[in-house]
Coordinates of C-alpha atoms in Angstrom, one line a residue:
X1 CA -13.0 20.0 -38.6
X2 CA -10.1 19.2 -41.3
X3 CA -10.8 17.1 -43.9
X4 CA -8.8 13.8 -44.6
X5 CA -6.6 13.2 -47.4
X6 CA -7.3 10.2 -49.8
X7 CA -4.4 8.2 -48.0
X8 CA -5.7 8.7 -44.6
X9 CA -9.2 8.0 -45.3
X10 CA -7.9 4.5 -46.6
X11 CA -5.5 3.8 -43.7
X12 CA -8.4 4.4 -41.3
X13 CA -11.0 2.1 -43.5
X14 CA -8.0 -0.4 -43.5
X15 CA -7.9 0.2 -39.3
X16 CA -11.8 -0.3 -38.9
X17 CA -11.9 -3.0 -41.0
X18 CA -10.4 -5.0 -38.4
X19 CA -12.5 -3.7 -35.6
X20 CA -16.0 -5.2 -34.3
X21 CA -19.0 -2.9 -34.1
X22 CA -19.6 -1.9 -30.4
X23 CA -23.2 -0.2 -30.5
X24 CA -26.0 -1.4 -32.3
X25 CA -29.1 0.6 -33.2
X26 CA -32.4 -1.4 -33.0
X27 CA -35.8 -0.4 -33.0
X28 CA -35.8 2.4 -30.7
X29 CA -34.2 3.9 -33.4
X30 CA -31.5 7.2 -32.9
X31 CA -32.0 8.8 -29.3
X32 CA -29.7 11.1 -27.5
X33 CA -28.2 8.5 -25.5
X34 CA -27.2 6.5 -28.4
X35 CA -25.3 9.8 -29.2
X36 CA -24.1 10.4 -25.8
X37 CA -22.3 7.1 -26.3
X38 CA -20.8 7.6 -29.4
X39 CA -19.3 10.6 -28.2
X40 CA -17.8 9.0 -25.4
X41 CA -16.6 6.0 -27.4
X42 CA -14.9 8.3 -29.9
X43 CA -13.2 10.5 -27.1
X44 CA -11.6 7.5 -25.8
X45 CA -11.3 5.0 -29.1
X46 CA -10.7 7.2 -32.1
X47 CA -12.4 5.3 -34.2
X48 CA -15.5 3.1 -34.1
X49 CA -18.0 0.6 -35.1
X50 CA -21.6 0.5 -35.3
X51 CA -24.5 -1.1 -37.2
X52 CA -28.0 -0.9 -37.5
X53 CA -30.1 -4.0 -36.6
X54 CA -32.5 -5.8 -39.1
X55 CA -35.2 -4.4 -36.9
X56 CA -35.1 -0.1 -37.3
X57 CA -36.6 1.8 -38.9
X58 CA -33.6 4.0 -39.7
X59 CA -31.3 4.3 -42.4
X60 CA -27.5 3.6 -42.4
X61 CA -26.5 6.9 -44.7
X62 CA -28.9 9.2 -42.6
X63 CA -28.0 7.9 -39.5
X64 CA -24.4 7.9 -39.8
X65 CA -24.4 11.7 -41.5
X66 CA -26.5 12.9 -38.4
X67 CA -23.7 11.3 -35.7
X68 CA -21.0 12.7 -37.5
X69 CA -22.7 15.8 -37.8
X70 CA -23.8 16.1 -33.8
X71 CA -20.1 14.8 -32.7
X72 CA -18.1 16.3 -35.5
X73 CA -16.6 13.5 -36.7
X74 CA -15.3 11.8 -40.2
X75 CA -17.7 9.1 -41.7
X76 CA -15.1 7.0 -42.8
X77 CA -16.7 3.7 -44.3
X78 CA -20.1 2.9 -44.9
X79 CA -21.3 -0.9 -46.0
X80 CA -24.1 -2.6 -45.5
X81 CA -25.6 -1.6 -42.0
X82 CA -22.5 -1.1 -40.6
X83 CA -20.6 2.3 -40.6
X84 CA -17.3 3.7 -39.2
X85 CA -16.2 6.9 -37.8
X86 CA -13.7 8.9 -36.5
X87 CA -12.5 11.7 -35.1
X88 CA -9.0 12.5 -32.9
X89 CA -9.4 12.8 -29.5
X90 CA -8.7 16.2 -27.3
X91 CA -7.2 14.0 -24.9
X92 CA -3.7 13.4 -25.5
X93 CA -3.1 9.9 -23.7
X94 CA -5.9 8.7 -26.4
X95 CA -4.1 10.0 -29.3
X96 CA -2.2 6.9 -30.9
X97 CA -4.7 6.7 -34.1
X98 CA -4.8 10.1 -34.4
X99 CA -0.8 10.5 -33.9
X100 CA -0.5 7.6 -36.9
X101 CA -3.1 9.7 -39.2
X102 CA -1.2 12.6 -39.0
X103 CA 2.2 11.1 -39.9
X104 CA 0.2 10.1 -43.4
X105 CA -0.3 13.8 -43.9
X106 CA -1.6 14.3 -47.5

């Protein structure tokens, strides 16, 4: 895993900024299939959106360190109880974000 350049890492906080969170985390805390689905999500998305709900246990910076660790991707923002990651997807007919990163280069 390559890390990103200053420039990319703000392009991609400027990209999720726009986007809505599309898992939450609640009190059964982090399980495998909450994994399993950020996997997926990041396969096909690129980049995505999650928070933790007022009602885990959990906390933001652990959780989001152990995701990226398990599905090797970039933790790109982290505010409040929401994070953002990314990572390029091996599929190329997902590739767009990861096309656009690239062109920023360092």
């Amino acid at each position: 895993m390559t890390n990103l350049s200053k420039a990319q890492l703000k392009f991609l906080r400027k990209v999720g900024q726009k986007e809505k969170p599309i898992f939450q985390m609640g009190k059964q805390g982090l399980t495998e299939a909450f994994i399993e689905q950020i996997d997926s999500a990041l396969e096909k998305r690129e980049l995505i959106k999650f928070n933790l709900l007022q009602n885990t246990s959990e906390e933001i910076d652990q959780v989001t360190e152990r995701i990226a660790q398990t599905t090797q991707a970039h933790v790109v923002h982290v505010i409040g109880s929401t994070a953002v990651l990314y990572r390029p997807s091996k599929k190329e007919k997902y590739q767009s974000l990861s096309q656009d990163v690239a062109k920023i280069g360092d």
